[in-house]
mmCIF file of C-alpha atoms and ligand atoms in Angstrom:
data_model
loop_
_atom_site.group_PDB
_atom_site.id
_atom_site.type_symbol
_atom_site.label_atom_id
_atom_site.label_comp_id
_atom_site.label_asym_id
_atom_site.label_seq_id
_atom_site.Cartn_x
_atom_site.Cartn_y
_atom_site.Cartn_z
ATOM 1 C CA UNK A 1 65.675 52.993 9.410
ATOM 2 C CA UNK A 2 65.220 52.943 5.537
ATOM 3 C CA UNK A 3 67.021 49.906 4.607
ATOM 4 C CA UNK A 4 65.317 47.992 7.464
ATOM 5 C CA UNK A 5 61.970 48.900 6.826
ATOM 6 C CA UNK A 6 62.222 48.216 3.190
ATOM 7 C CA UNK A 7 64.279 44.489 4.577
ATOM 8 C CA UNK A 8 60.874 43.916 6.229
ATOM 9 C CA UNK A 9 58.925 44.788 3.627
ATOM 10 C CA UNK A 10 60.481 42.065 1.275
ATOM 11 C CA UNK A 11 59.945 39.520 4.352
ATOM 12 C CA UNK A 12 56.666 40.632 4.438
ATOM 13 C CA UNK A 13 56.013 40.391 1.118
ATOM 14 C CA UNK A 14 57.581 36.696 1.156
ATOM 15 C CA UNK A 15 55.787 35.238 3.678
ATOM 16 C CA UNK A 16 52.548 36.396 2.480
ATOM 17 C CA UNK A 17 52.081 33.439 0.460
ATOM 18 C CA UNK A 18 52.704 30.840 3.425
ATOM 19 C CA UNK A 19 52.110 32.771 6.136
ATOM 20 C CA UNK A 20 48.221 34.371 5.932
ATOM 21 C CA UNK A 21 48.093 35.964 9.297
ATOM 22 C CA UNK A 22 50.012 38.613 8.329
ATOM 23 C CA UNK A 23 47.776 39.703 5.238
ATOM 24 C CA UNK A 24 44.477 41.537 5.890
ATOM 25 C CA UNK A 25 42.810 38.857 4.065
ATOM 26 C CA UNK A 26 43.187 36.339 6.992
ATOM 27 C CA UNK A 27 41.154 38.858 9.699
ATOM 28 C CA UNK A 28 38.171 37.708 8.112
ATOM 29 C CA UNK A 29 34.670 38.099 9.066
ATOM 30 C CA UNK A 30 34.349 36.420 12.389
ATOM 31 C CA UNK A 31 37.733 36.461 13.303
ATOM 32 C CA UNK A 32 39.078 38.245 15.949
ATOM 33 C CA UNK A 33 41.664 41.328 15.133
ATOM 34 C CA UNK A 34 44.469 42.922 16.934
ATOM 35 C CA UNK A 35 43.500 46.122 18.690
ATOM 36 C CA UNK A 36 46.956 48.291 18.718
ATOM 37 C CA UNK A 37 46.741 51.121 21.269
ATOM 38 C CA UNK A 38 49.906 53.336 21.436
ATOM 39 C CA UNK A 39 50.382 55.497 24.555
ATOM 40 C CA UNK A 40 51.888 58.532 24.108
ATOM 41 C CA UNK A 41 52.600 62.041 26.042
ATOM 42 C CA UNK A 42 54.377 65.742 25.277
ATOM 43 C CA UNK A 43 56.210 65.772 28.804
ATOM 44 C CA UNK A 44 58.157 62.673 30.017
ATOM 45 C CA UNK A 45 57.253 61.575 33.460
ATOM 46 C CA UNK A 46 53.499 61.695 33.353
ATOM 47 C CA UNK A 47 52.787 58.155 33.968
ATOM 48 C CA UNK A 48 52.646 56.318 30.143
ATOM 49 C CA UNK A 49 54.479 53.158 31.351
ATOM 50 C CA UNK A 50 52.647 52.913 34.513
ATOM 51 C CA UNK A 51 49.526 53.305 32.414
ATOM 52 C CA UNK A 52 50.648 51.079 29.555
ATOM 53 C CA UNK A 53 51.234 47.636 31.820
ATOM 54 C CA UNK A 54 48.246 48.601 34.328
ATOM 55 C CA UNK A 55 45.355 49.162 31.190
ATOM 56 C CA UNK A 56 47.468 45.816 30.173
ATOM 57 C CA UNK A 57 46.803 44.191 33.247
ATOM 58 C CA UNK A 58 43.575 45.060 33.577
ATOM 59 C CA UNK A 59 42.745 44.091 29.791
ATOM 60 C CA UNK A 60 43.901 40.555 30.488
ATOM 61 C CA UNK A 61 41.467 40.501 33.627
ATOM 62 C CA UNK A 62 38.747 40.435 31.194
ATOM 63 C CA UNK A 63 40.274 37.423 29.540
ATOM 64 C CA UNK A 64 42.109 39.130 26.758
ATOM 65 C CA UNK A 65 45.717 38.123 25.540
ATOM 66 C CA UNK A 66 47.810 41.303 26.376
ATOM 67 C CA UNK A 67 51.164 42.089 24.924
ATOM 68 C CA UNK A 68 52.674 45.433 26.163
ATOM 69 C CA UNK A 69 55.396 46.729 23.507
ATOM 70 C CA UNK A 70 57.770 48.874 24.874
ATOM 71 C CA UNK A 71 58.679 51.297 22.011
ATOM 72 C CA UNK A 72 61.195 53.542 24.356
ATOM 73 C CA UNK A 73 64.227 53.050 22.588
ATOM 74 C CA UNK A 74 66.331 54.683 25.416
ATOM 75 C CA UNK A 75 65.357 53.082 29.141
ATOM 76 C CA UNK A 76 63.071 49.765 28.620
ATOM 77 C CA UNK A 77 60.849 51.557 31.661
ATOM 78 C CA UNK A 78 58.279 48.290 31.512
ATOM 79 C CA UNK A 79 60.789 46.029 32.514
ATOM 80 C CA UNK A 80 61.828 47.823 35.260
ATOM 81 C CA UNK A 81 58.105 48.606 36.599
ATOM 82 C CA UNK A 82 57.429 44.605 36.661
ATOM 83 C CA UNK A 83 60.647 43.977 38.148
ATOM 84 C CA UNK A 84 62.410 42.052 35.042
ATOM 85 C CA UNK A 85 65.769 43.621 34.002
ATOM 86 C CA UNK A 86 65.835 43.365 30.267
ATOM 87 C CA UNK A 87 69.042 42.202 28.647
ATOM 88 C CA UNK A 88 68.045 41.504 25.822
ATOM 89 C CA UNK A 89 65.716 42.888 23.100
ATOM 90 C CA UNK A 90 64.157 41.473 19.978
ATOM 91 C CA UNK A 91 67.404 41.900 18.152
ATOM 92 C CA UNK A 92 68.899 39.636 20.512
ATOM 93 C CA UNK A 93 66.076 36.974 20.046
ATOM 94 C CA UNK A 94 66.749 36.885 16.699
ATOM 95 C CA UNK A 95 69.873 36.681 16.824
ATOM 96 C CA UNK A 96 69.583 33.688 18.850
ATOM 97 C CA UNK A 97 71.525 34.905 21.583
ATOM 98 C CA UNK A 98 69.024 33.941 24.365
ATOM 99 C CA UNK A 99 65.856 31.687 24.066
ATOM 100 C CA UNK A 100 62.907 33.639 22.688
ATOM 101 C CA UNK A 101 60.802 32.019 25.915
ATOM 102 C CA UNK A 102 63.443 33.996 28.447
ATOM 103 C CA UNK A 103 63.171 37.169 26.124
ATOM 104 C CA UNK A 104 59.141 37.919 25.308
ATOM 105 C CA UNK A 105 58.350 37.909 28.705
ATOM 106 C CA UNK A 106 55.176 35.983 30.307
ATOM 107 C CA UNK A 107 54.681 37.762 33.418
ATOM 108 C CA UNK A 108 52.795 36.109 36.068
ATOM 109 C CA UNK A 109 50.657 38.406 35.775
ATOM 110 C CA UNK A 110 49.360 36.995 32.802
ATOM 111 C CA UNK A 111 50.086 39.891 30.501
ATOM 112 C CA UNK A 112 53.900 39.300 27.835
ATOM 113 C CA UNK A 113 56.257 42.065 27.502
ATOM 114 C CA UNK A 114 58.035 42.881 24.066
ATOM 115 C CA UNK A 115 61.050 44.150 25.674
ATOM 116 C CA UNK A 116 62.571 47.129 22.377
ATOM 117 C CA UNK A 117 60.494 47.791 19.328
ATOM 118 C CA UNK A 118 64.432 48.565 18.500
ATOM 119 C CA UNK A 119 64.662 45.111 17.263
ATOM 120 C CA UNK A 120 62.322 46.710 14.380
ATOM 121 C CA UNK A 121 65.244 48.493 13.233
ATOM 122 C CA UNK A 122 68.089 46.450 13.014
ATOM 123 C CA UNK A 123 66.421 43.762 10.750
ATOM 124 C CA UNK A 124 68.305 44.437 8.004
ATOM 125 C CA UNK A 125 71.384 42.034 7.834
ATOM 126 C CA UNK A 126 69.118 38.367 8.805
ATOM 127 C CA UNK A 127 70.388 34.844 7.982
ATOM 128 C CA UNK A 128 67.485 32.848 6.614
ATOM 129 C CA UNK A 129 66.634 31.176 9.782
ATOM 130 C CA UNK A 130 66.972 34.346 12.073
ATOM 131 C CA UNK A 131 64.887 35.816 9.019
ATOM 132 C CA UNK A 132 62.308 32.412 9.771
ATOM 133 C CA UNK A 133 62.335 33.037 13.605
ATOM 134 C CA UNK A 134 61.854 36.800 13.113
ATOM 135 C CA UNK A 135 58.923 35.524 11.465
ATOM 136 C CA UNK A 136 57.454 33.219 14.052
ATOM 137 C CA UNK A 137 57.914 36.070 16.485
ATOM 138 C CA UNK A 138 55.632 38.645 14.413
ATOM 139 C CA UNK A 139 53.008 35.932 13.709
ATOM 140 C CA UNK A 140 52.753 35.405 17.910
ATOM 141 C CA UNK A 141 52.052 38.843 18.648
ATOM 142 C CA UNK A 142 49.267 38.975 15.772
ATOM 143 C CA UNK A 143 47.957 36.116 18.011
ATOM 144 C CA UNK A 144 47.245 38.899 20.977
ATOM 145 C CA UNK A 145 43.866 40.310 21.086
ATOM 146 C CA UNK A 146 45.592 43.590 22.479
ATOM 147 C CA UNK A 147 48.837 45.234 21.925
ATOM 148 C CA UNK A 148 50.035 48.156 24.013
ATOM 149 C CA UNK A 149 52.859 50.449 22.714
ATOM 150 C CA UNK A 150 54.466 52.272 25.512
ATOM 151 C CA UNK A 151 56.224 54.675 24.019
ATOM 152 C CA UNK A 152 59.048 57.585 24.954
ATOM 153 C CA UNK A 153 57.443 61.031 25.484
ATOM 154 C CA UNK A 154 57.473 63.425 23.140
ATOM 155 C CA UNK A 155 57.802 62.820 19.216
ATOM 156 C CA UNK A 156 60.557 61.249 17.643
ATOM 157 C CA UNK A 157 60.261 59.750 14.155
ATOM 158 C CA UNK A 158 60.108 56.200 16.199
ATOM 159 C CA UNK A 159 57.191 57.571 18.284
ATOM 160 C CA UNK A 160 55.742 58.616 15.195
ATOM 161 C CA UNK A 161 55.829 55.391 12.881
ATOM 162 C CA UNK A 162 54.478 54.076 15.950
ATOM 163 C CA UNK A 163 51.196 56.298 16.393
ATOM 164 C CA UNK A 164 50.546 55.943 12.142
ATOM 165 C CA UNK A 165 50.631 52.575 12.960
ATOM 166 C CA UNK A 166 47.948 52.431 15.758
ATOM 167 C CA UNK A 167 44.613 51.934 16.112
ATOM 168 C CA UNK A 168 44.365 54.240 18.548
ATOM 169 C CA UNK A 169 46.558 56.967 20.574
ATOM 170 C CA UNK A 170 45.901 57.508 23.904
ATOM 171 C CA UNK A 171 47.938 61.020 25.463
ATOM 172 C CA UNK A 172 48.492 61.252 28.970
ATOM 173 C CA UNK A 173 48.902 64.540 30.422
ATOM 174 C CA UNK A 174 48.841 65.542 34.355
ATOM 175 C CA UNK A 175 47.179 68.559 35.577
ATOM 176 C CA UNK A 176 50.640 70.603 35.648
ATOM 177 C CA UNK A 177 50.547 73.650 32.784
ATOM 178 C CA UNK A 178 53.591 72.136 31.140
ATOM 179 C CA UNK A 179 52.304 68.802 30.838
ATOM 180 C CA UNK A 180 49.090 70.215 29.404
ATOM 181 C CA UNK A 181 51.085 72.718 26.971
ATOM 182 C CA UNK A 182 52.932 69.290 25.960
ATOM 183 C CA UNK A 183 49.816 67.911 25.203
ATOM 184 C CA UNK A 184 48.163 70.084 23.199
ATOM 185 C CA UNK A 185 52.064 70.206 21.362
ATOM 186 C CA UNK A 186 51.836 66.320 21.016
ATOM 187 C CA UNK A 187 48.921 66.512 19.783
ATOM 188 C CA UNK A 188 49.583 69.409 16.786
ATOM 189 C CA UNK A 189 52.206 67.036 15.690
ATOM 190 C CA UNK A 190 50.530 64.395 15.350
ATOM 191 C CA UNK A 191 47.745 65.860 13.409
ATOM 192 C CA UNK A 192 50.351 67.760 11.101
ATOM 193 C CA UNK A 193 52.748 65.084 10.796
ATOM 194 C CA UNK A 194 49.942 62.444 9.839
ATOM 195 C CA UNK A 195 47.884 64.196 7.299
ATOM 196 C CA UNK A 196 45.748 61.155 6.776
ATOM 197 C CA UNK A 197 44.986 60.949 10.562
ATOM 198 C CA UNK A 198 42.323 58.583 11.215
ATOM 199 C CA UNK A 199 42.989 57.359 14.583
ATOM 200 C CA UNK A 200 41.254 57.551 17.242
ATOM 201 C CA UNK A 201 43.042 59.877 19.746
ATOM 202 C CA UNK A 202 41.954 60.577 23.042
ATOM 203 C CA UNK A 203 43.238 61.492 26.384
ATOM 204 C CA UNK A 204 43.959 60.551 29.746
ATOM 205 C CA UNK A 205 44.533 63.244 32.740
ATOM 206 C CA UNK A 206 47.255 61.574 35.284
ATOM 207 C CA UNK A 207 47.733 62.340 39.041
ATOM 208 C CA UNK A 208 44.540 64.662 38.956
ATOM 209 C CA UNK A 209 43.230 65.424 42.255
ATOM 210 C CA UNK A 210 39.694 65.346 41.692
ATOM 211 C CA UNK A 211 37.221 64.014 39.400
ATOM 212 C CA UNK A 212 36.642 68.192 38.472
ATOM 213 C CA UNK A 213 40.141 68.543 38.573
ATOM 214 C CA UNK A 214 40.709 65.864 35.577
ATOM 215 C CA UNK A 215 37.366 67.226 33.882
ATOM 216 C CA UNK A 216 38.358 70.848 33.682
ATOM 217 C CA UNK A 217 42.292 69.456 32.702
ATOM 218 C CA UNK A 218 40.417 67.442 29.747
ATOM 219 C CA UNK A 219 38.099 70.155 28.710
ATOM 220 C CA UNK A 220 40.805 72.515 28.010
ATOM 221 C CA UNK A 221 42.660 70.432 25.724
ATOM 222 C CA UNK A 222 39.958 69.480 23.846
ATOM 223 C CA UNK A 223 38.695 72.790 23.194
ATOM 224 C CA UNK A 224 41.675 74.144 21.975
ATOM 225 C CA UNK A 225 42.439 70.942 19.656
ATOM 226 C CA UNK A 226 39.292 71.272 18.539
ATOM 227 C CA UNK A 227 39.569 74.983 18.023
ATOM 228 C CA UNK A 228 42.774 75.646 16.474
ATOM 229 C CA UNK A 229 43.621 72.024 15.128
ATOM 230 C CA UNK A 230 40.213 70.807 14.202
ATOM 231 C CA UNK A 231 40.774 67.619 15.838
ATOM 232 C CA UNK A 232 38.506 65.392 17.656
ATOM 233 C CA UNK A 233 40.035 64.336 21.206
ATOM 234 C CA UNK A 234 38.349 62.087 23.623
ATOM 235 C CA UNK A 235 38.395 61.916 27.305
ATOM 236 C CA UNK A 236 38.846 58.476 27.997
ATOM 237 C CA UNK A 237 39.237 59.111 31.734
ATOM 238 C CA UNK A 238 41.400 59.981 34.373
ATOM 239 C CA UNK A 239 43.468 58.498 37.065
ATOM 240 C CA UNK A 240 43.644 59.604 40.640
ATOM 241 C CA UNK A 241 47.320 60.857 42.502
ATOM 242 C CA UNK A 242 47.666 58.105 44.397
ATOM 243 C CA UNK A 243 50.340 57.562 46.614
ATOM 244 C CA UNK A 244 50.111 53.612 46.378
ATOM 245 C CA UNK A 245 51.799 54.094 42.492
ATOM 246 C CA UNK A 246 54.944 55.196 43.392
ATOM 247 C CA UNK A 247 54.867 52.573 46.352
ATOM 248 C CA UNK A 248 53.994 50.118 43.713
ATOM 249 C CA UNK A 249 56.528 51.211 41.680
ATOM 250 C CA UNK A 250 59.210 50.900 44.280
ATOM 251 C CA UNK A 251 58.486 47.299 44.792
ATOM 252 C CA UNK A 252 58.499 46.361 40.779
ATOM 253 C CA UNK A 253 54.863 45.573 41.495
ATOM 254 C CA UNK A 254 52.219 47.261 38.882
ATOM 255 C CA UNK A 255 50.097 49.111 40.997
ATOM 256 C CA UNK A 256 47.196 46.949 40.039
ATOM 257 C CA UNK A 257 48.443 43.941 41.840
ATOM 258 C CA UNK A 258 50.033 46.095 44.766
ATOM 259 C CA UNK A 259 46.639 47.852 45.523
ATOM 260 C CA UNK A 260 44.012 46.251 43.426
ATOM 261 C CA UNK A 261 41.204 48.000 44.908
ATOM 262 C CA UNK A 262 42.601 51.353 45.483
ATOM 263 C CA UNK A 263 41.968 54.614 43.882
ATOM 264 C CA UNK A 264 44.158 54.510 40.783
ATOM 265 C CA UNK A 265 43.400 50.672 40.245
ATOM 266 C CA UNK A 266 39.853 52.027 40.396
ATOM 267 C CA UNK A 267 40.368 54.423 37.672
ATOM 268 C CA UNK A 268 42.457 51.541 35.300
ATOM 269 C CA UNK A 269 39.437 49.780 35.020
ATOM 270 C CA UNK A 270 37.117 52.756 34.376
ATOM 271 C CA UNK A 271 38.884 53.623 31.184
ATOM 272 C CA UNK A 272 39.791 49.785 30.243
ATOM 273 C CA UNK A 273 35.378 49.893 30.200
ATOM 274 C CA UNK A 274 35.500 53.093 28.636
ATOM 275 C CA UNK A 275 37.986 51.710 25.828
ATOM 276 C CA UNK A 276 35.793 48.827 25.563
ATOM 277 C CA UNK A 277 33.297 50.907 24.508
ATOM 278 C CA UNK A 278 34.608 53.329 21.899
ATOM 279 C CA UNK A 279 34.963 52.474 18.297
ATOM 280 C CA UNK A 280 38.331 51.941 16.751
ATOM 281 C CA UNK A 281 39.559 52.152 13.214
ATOM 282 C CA UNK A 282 37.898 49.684 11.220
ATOM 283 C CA UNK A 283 40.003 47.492 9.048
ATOM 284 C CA UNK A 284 42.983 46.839 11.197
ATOM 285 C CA UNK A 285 44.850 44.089 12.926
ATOM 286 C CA UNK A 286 48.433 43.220 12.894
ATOM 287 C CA UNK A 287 49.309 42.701 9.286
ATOM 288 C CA UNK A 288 47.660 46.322 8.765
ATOM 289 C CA UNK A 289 49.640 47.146 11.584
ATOM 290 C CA UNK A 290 53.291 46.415 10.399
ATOM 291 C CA UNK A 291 52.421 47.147 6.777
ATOM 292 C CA UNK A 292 51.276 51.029 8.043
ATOM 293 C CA UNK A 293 54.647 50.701 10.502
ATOM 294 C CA UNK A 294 56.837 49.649 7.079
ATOM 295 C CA UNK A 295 54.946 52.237 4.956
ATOM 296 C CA UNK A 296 53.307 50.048 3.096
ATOM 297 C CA UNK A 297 49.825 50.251 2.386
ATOM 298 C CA UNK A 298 47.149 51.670 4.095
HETATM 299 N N1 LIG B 301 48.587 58.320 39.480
HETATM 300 C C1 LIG B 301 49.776 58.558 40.053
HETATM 301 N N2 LIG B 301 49.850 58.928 41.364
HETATM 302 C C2 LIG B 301 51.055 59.179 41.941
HETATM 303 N N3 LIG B 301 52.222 59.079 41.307
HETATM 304 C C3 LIG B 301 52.226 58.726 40.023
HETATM 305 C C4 LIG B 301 51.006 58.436 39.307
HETATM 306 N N4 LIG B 301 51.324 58.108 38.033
HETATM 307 C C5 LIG B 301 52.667 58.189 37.955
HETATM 308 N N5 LIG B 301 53.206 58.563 39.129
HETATM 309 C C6 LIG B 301 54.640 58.778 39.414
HETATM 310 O O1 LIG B 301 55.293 59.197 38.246
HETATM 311 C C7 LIG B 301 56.412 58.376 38.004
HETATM 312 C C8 LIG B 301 56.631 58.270 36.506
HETATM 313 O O2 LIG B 301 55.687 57.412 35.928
HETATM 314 P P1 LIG B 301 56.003 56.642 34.577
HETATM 315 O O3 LIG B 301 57.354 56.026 34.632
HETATM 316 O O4 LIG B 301 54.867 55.737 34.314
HETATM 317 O O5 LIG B 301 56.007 57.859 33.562
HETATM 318 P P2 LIG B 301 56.410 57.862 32.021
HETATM 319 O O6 LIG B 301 55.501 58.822 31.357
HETATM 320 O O7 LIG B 301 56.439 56.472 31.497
HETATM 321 O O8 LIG B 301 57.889 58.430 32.073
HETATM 322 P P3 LIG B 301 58.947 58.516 30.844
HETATM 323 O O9 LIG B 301 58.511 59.675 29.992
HETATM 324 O O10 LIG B 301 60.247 58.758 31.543
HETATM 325 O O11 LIG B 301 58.885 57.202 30.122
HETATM 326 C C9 LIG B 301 56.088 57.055 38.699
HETATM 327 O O12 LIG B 301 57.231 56.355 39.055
HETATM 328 C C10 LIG B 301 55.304 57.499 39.891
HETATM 329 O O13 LIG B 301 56.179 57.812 40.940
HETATM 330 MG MG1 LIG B 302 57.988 55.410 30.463
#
């Protein structure tokens, strides 16, 4: 990952002077920034991609421009929850291999799909106009007024470049002990791993039963973050076992089109309010974004 993170460093570093969107200097006052939200958990299965492209969804209801990045380098799980079977990743876009219109997927519903933050890591051998078109593709997704980083449970080095790099982290957990011991693990990782944390980080309780249920679920967490890791966690919110998700998921449908007005669709919005609401950290965007991804900069 070294010699591809310091390739993108000298593109970066190049097309500062022509391209501006990709400096801090060009978020300024008045314009619009990039909020980067990477989802995260300690236990695989808990529901990050079906939360990822359904906060997505409903992010784009209020009239945002959504791009879900799906940082799993092993399954590309958001492609098969929409019911698009990814071929290609943003490797293969560069390397001109398929259109880049066929490859970032527009979805109909409204919301585009980065299909492989792998393509990150294999930028290192670029002809000039892959290098261009590499480019071009960055400069779109600092476009999007939301990005939402799906990532592989647990923490890899990839997971983690990718939470330094956020704005926020949101962990999901599920009521089950092992999920929750994962979380609190997640969580001590992050906070040791990133010494300079200052993301926001808060959590989302999963298939919870009850609104008392989720509450207790979240209280426990925090409490011992806060206790033994000194770390503030917020509950964003929970989301209700539904059986219309896995129905959903069945038909390739996100759950929020399959059953927009049922109890987990119910919950989306909740927290997509709730994120509204809370503060992120200031100073960010995309060009802060890939510069903290690259190690480069604050
Ligand atoms: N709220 C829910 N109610 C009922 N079932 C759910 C709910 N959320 C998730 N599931 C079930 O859990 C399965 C796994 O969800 P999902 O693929 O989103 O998890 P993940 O955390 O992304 O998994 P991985 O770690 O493998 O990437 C879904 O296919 C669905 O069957
Ligand atoms: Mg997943």
């Amino acid at each position: 990952m070294q010699d591809q993170a310091e390739k993108l460093r000298e593109i970066m570093k190049e097309q500062e002077s022509v391209e501006p969107v990709l400096s801090p200097e060009a978020a300024g006052p008045g314009q619009k920034k990039t909020r980067i939200i990477a989802v995260a958990s300690g236990k695989g299965g808990v529901g990050k991609t079906n939360m990822s492209i359904n906060l997505a969804l409903a992010y784009a209801r209020l009239g945002k421009k959504v791009v879900v990045l799906d940082a799993d380098l092993g399954l590309a799980n958001v492609n098969v929850v929409l019911g698009v079977i990814p071929k290609y990743n943003l490797y293969h876009v560069i390397r001109k291999q398929k259109t880049k219109r066929d490859d970032n997927l527009d979805t109909d519903y409204g919301i585009r799909i980065e299909a492989g933050a792998s393509g990150f890591s294999r930028i290192a051998n670029l002809s000039e106009e892959e290098r261009q078109h590499f480019i071009r593709e960055l400069t779109e997704l600092s476009a999007a007024d939301v990005i939402i980083i799906d990532t592989s449970a647990g923490v890899s080095q990839n997971v983690l470049s990718f939470i330094r790099a956020a704005d926020d982290a949101i962990i999901v957990t599920t009521p089950e002990p092992t999920a929750i011991t994962d979380a609190y693990g997640i969580i001590k990782i992050i906070s040791t791993e990133l010494d300079d944390l200052d993301l926001g980080m808060s959590l989302i309780v999963n298939r919870a039963g009850s609104v008392t249920e989720a509450k207790k679920v979240a209280h426990r967490v925090i409490n011992i973050t806060g206790q033994f890791l000194n770390i503030k966690v917020d509950y964003l919110g929970f989301v209700f076992e539904d059986p219309a998700v896995p129905q959903a998921v069945r038909r390739q449908q996100p759950f929020l089109v399959a059953d927009p007005r049922g109890k987990a669709s119910t919950c989306i919005h909740h927290i997509v309010g709730r994120l509204e609401k809370v503060n992120y950290r200031e100073g960010s965007g995309f060009g802060q974004f890939l510069r903290r991804l690259i190690g480069r900069g604050e």
